[in-house]
Amino acid sequence: MRLVIFTEPQQGASHDDLLRVAKAAEDGGFDGFFRSDHYVKMGDVSGLPGPTDAWITLAALAVQTSRIRLGTLVSSATFRLPGPLAIAVAQVDAMSGGRIEFGLGGGWFDAEHKAYGIPFPALGERFDRLEEQLEIITGLWKTPVGSTFQFDGKYYQLNDSPALPKPVQSPVPVIVGGHGKKRTPDLAARFASEFNVPFAKIEDIPAQFERVRAASAAVGRAEPPAFSAAAVLCVGRDDAEVRRRAATIGREVEEMRENGGIVGTPAEAVETINRYAEAGASRLFLQTLDCSDIDHVNLVASEILPQL
């Protein structure tokens, strides 16, 4: 099982905070540092100093780190046009020396769209736009140098695109995730190198992985995407430390534990992580909500990673 530190900066984190977490994750031997792509806080937190843009963050971290994988879980297709997004991701991949992973979803949080004047279409249209964006972005990257890319969709049209720049990686790993039973598995089968189930009870995860396997077989894909999951992280050296960390992020220990969280002492965390592996996940994204608590990251690195 590979572990990724996954941050939610809209809850309150500056770039300096994120850099410290990314450096700790890199030094600690984690597989990756990922961040969400949101513009408004959720729940009863200050959110200060305010939102940060995911791809600006990753561009900076691309030159401030050297080994760790970097990515989004996930960018919202409502936030950006697919052509400029393909350029930005390819550029950041080059800046990082080929360490970027590109998670893309349809968008879901209406409040952040209203807050910053971003159109928020109905669910069906959001899925349609996501599908077109995945086709365009992966198509631009795959187009041979010297050739042009064309796309005539319902929402996006590209004519004689030079399809430049190219990312360092060929292909850039694409992550699709979610709980949907039909369109989400279909999109993962067609476009994803990894499929992620976020914040689910562990016993519910194998059925979603099976839907992706079936969708992959239906489109003639020899092997399905790799499988991963995301879960909130709240570990401590003893119960008191666990409960202190839970209080800091405004969560209840038992609620997190019942919903698949990596909660408890290092020994308890290892047991839960092993259950994710048994469910079929090969990578686990640890939602790290308090970006000021570097000791939390270091504890996982020293007491949990060596046991996996």
Short mmCIF file of C-alpha atoms in Angstrom, two decimals:
data_model
loop_
_atom_site.label_atom_id
_atom_site.label_comp_id
_atom_site.label_asym_id
_atom_site.label_seq_id
_atom_site.Cartn_x
_atom_site.Cartn_y
_atom_site.Cartn_z
CA MET A 1 0.00 0.00 0.00
CA ARG A 2 1.34 3.40 -1.02
CA LEU A 3 0.33 6.40 1.10
CA VAL A 4 -0.35 9.95 -0.10
CA ILE A 5 -0.77 13.05 2.04
CA PHE A 6 -3.92 14.79 0.79
CA THR A 7 -4.61 18.35 1.95
CA GLU A 8 -7.70 20.58 1.88
CA PRO A 9 -6.22 24.10 1.80
CA GLN A 10 -9.61 25.83 1.53
CA GLN A 11 -10.07 24.89 5.19
CA GLY A 12 -7.22 27.24 6.10
CA ALA A 13 -3.65 26.99 4.82
CA SER A 14 -1.14 29.34 3.25
CA HIS A 15 1.38 28.25 0.64
CA ASP A 16 4.06 28.20 3.34
CA ASP A 17 1.87 25.75 5.31
CA LEU A 18 1.48 23.52 2.25
CA LEU A 19 5.19 23.64 1.51
CA ARG A 20 6.01 22.47 5.03
CA VAL A 21 3.56 19.57 4.71
CA ALA A 22 4.88 18.64 1.25
CA LYS A 23 8.49 18.71 2.48
CA ALA A 24 7.57 16.57 5.49
CA ALA A 25 5.75 14.12 3.22
CA GLU A 26 8.74 13.94 0.87
CA ASP A 27 11.26 13.54 3.68
CA GLY A 28 9.02 10.95 5.36
CA GLY A 29 8.84 8.65 2.35
CA PHE A 30 5.24 9.18 1.28
CA ASP A 31 4.30 8.39 -2.31
CA GLY A 32 2.69 11.74 -3.04
CA PHE A 33 1.41 15.12 -1.91
CA PHE A 34 -1.99 16.03 -3.31
CA ARG A 35 -4.40 18.85 -2.69
CA SER A 36 -8.06 19.56 -3.27
CA ASP A 37 -9.29 22.14 -5.77
CA HIS A 38 -11.83 24.28 -3.90
CA TYR A 39 -12.39 28.00 -3.45
CA VAL A 40 -14.66 28.11 -0.37
CA LYS A 41 -14.26 26.56 3.07
CA MET A 42 -16.60 23.87 4.34
CA GLY A 43 -17.94 23.67 7.86
CA ASP A 44 -17.17 25.71 10.97
CA VAL A 45 -13.59 26.81 10.26
CA SER A 46 -12.15 30.23 9.48
CA GLY A 47 -10.63 29.25 6.16
CA LEU A 48 -7.96 31.93 6.67
CA PRO A 49 -5.92 33.19 4.92
CA GLY A 50 -8.29 32.19 2.11
CA PRO A 51 -8.32 29.88 -0.89
CA THR A 52 -5.29 29.09 -3.01
CA ASP A 53 -5.33 27.93 -6.61
CA ALA A 54 -4.46 24.25 -6.98
CA TRP A 55 -2.30 24.52 -10.09
CA ILE A 56 -0.42 27.59 -8.89
CA THR A 57 0.35 25.68 -5.70
CA LEU A 58 1.56 22.64 -7.62
CA ALA A 59 3.68 24.78 -9.95
CA ALA A 60 5.50 26.19 -6.95
CA LEU A 61 5.88 22.79 -5.29
CA ALA A 62 7.18 21.37 -8.57
CA VAL A 63 10.37 23.39 -8.09
CA GLN A 64 10.36 23.26 -4.27
CA THR A 65 10.40 19.45 -4.05
CA SER A 66 12.43 16.82 -5.85
CA ARG A 67 10.95 13.31 -5.51
CA ILE A 68 7.37 13.23 -4.35
CA ARG A 69 4.43 12.82 -6.75
CA LEU A 70 2.17 15.91 -6.95
CA GLY A 71 -1.45 16.17 -7.99
CA THR A 72 -5.07 17.15 -7.52
CA LEU A 73 -7.87 15.13 -6.00
CA VAL A 74 -9.61 16.47 -7.90
CA SER A 75 -9.66 19.57 -10.12
CA SER A 76 -13.12 20.72 -11.11
CA ALA A 77 -14.05 20.77 -14.79
CA THR A 78 -16.26 23.80 -14.08
CA PHE A 79 -13.30 25.97 -13.04
CA ARG A 80 -11.19 26.01 -16.22
CA LEU A 81 -11.36 25.64 -19.97
CA PRO A 82 -9.83 22.36 -21.16
CA GLY A 83 -7.28 23.83 -23.59
CA PRO A 84 -5.60 26.19 -21.11
CA LEU A 85 -5.82 23.51 -18.41
CA ALA A 86 -3.96 21.04 -20.66
CA ILE A 87 -1.25 23.66 -21.17
CA ALA A 88 -0.96 24.38 -17.44
CA VAL A 89 -0.76 20.73 -16.39
CA ALA A 90 1.82 19.95 -19.09
CA GLN A 91 3.90 22.92 -17.97
CA VAL A 92 3.78 21.92 -14.30
CA ASP A 93 4.68 18.34 -15.26
CA ALA A 94 7.77 19.68 -17.03
CA MET A 95 8.63 21.92 -14.08
CA SER A 96 8.48 18.89 -11.77
CA GLY A 97 10.52 16.62 -14.02
CA GLY A 98 7.51 14.40 -14.71
CA ARG A 99 5.92 14.01 -11.25
CA ILE A 100 2.39 15.32 -11.87
CA GLU A 101 -0.84 13.31 -11.58
CA PHE A 102 -4.02 14.86 -12.94
CA GLY A 103 -7.26 14.26 -11.07
CA LEU A 104 -10.35 15.72 -12.75
CA GLY A 105 -13.99 15.68 -11.68
CA GLY A 106 -17.23 17.33 -12.67
CA GLY A 107 -17.51 19.73 -9.73
CA TRP A 108 -20.16 19.55 -7.01
CA PHE A 109 -19.93 22.45 -4.51
CA ASP A 110 -22.50 25.02 -5.59
CA ALA A 111 -21.51 27.59 -2.94
CA GLU A 112 -18.00 28.13 -4.27
CA HIS A 113 -19.34 28.70 -7.76
CA LYS A 114 -21.77 31.33 -6.51
CA ALA A 115 -19.07 32.95 -4.39
CA TYR A 116 -16.67 33.49 -7.30
CA GLY A 117 -19.04 33.88 -10.25
CA ILE A 118 -18.43 30.46 -11.80
CA PRO A 119 -21.31 28.92 -13.78
CA PHE A 120 -22.69 25.78 -12.14
CA PRO A 121 -24.78 23.77 -14.61
CA ALA A 122 -27.04 20.85 -13.76
CA LEU A 123 -25.49 17.48 -12.93
CA GLY A 124 -26.02 15.95 -16.38
CA GLU A 125 -24.31 18.86 -18.11
CA ARG A 126 -21.43 18.76 -15.62
CA PHE A 127 -20.82 15.10 -16.50
CA ASP A 128 -21.05 15.93 -20.21
CA ARG A 129 -18.52 18.71 -19.83
CA LEU A 130 -16.23 16.45 -17.78
CA GLU A 131 -16.32 13.82 -20.52
CA GLU A 132 -15.48 16.39 -23.22
CA GLN A 133 -12.67 17.84 -21.09
CA LEU A 134 -11.13 14.41 -20.57
CA GLU A 135 -11.32 13.73 -24.31
CA ILE A 136 -9.76 17.08 -25.15
CA ILE A 137 -6.98 17.13 -22.57
CA THR A 138 -5.82 13.57 -23.16
CA GLY A 139 -6.22 14.09 -26.90
CA LEU A 140 -4.05 17.20 -26.90
CA TRP A 141 -1.32 15.41 -24.98
CA LYS A 142 -1.38 12.38 -27.31
CA THR A 143 -1.29 14.34 -30.56
CA PRO A 144 2.13 13.89 -32.23
CA VAL A 145 4.36 16.94 -32.38
CA GLY A 146 3.84 18.57 -35.77
CA SER A 147 0.23 17.40 -36.04
CA THR A 148 -2.89 19.32 -35.02
CA PHE A 149 -5.85 18.40 -32.84
CA GLN A 150 -9.52 18.92 -33.69
CA PHE A 151 -12.56 18.55 -31.47
CA ASP A 152 -16.18 19.36 -32.21
CA GLY A 153 -18.20 18.77 -29.07
CA LYS A 154 -21.42 20.14 -27.67
CA TYR A 155 -19.63 22.46 -25.23
CA TYR A 156 -16.09 22.81 -26.60
CA GLN A 157 -14.68 23.15 -30.11
CA LEU A 158 -10.98 23.16 -30.99
CA ASN A 159 -9.70 23.87 -34.52
CA ASP A 160 -6.15 23.32 -35.76
CA SER A 161 -4.73 23.25 -32.25
CA PRO A 162 -0.94 22.76 -32.26
CA ALA A 163 -1.52 20.64 -29.13
CA LEU A 164 1.52 22.05 -27.36
CA PRO A 165 3.27 21.87 -24.97
CA LYS A 166 3.66 18.17 -24.28
CA PRO A 167 4.04 16.91 -20.72
CA VAL A 168 7.25 15.11 -19.75
CA GLN A 169 5.27 11.98 -18.91
CA SER A 170 3.60 10.07 -21.69
CA PRO A 171 0.95 9.64 -20.57
CA VAL A 172 0.33 11.84 -17.55
CA PRO A 173 -1.49 9.68 -14.97
CA VAL A 174 -5.19 10.61 -14.96
CA ILE A 175 -7.32 10.01 -11.87
CA VAL A 176 -11.11 9.73 -12.02
CA GLY A 177 -13.11 9.04 -8.89
CA GLY A 178 -16.48 9.00 -7.23
CA HIS A 179 -19.44 6.94 -6.13
CA GLY A 180 -21.57 7.00 -9.29
CA LYS A 181 -22.67 3.61 -10.55
CA LYS A 182 -22.73 4.20 -14.31
CA ARG A 183 -21.09 7.27 -15.84
CA THR A 184 -18.25 7.48 -13.32
CA PRO A 185 -17.05 3.89 -13.94
CA ASP A 186 -17.46 4.42 -17.69
CA LEU A 187 -15.28 7.54 -17.66
CA ALA A 188 -12.68 5.78 -15.52
CA ALA A 189 -12.59 2.84 -17.94
CA ARG A 190 -12.06 5.15 -20.91
CA PHE A 191 -9.64 7.71 -19.51
CA ALA A 192 -8.18 6.89 -16.10
CA SER A 193 -4.93 5.30 -15.06
CA GLU A 194 -6.30 5.27 -11.50
CA PHE A 195 -9.82 5.14 -10.06
CA ASN A 196 -10.40 6.59 -6.59
CA VAL A 197 -13.26 6.01 -4.16
CA PRO A 198 -13.30 8.91 -1.67
CA PHE A 199 -14.59 8.74 1.89
CA ALA A 200 -16.60 5.54 1.78
CA LYS A 201 -17.16 2.73 4.23
CA ILE A 202 -14.55 0.10 3.46
CA GLU A 203 -17.14 -2.63 2.93
CA ASP A 204 -18.75 -0.56 0.13
CA ILE A 205 -15.56 -0.06 -1.86
CA PRO A 206 -15.16 -3.47 -3.60
CA ALA A 207 -18.50 -3.12 -5.39
CA GLN A 208 -17.43 0.20 -6.91
CA PHE A 209 -14.10 -1.25 -8.00
CA GLU A 210 -16.01 -4.11 -9.62
CA ARG A 211 -18.13 -1.64 -11.59
CA VAL A 212 -14.95 -0.15 -13.01
CA ARG A 213 -13.62 -3.60 -13.88
CA ALA A 214 -16.85 -4.36 -15.72
CA ALA A 215 -16.82 -1.03 -17.53
CA SER A 216 -13.18 -1.60 -18.54
CA ALA A 217 -14.02 -5.00 -19.97
CA ALA A 218 -16.98 -3.51 -21.86
CA VAL A 219 -14.72 -1.03 -23.69
CA GLY A 220 -12.13 -3.71 -24.43
CA ARG A 221 -9.54 -2.51 -21.95
CA ALA A 222 -7.14 -5.34 -21.10
CA GLU A 223 -6.46 -4.14 -17.55
CA PRO A 224 -8.63 -1.83 -15.43
CA PRO A 225 -7.18 1.29 -13.83
CA ALA A 226 -5.29 1.01 -10.57
CA PHE A 227 -7.59 1.35 -7.57
CA SER A 228 -7.26 3.77 -4.67
CA ALA A 229 -9.30 5.29 -1.87
CA ALA A 230 -9.31 8.45 0.26
CA ALA A 231 -9.92 8.56 4.01
CA VAL A 232 -9.62 11.13 6.77
CA LEU A 233 -6.47 10.84 8.90
CA CYS A 234 -6.54 11.17 12.69
CA VAL A 235 -3.86 9.18 14.47
CA GLY A 236 -2.03 9.66 17.74
CA ARG A 237 0.39 7.93 20.04
CA ASP A 238 -2.44 7.34 22.51
CA ASP A 239 -6.19 7.92 22.78
CA ALA A 240 -5.74 11.39 24.27
CA GLU A 241 -3.68 12.53 21.30
CA VAL A 242 -6.21 11.06 18.88
CA ARG A 243 -9.06 12.91 20.57
CA ARG A 244 -7.08 16.15 20.66
CA ARG A 245 -6.50 15.95 16.92
CA ALA A 246 -10.14 15.09 16.29
CA ALA A 247 -11.26 18.14 18.28
CA THR A 248 -8.88 20.38 16.33
CA ILE A 249 -10.52 19.42 13.01
CA GLY A 250 -14.04 19.45 14.49
CA ARG A 251 -14.73 15.75 14.05
CA GLU A 252 -15.82 12.90 16.33
CA VAL A 253 -13.49 9.93 16.69
CA GLU A 254 -16.19 7.29 16.41
CA GLU A 255 -17.86 8.97 13.44
CA MET A 256 -14.59 9.03 11.52
CA ARG A 257 -13.83 5.44 12.47
CA GLU A 258 -17.28 4.20 11.38
CA ASN A 259 -16.91 5.90 7.99
CA GLY A 260 -13.57 4.42 7.01
CA GLY A 261 -11.20 6.91 8.59
CA ILE A 262 -7.62 6.07 9.47
CA VAL A 263 -8.18 6.72 13.16
CA GLY A 264 -6.48 5.67 16.39
CA THR A 265 -3.02 4.57 17.39
CA PRO A 266 -0.45 3.54 14.77
CA ALA A 267 -1.31 -0.12 15.34
CA GLU A 268 -5.01 0.59 14.78
CA ALA A 269 -4.20 2.65 11.69
CA VAL A 270 -2.15 -0.17 10.16
CA GLU A 271 -5.03 -2.58 10.73
CA THR A 272 -7.46 -0.23 8.95
CA ILE A 273 -5.04 0.38 6.08
CA ASN A 274 -4.71 -3.37 5.61
CA ARG A 275 -8.49 -3.56 5.27
CA TYR A 276 -8.30 -1.07 2.40
CA ALA A 277 -5.68 -3.28 0.76
CA GLU A 278 -7.95 -6.31 1.16
CA ALA A 279 -10.76 -4.30 -0.48
CA GLY A 280 -8.54 -3.86 -3.55
CA ALA A 281 -6.89 -0.46 -3.09
CA SER A 282 -3.19 -0.15 -3.89
CA ARG A 283 -2.89 3.49 -2.81
CA LEU A 284 -4.53 5.43 0.01
CA PHE A 285 -4.95 9.20 0.16
CA LEU A 286 -4.79 10.40 3.78
CA GLN A 287 -6.93 13.52 4.19
CA THR A 288 -4.78 15.73 6.41
CA LEU A 289 -7.00 18.58 7.56
CA ASP A 290 -4.70 20.45 9.97
CA CYS A 291 -1.79 21.65 7.85
CA SER A 292 -0.08 23.20 10.88
CA ASP A 293 0.36 19.78 12.53
CA ILE A 294 3.59 18.54 10.96
CA ASP A 295 4.01 16.07 13.84
CA HIS A 296 0.93 14.25 12.53
CA VAL A 297 2.65 13.65 9.18
CA ASN A 298 5.90 12.67 10.88
CA LEU A 299 4.09 10.20 13.13
CA VAL A 300 2.63 8.37 10.14
CA ALA A 301 6.04 8.39 8.45
CA SER A 302 7.87 6.94 11.44
CA GLU A 303 5.30 4.59 12.97
CA ILE A 304 2.98 3.48 10.14
CA LEU A 305 4.84 3.55 6.81
CA PRO A 306 7.52 1.07 7.95
CA GLN A 307 4.79 -1.49 8.76
CA LEU A 308 3.21 -1.47 5.28
#
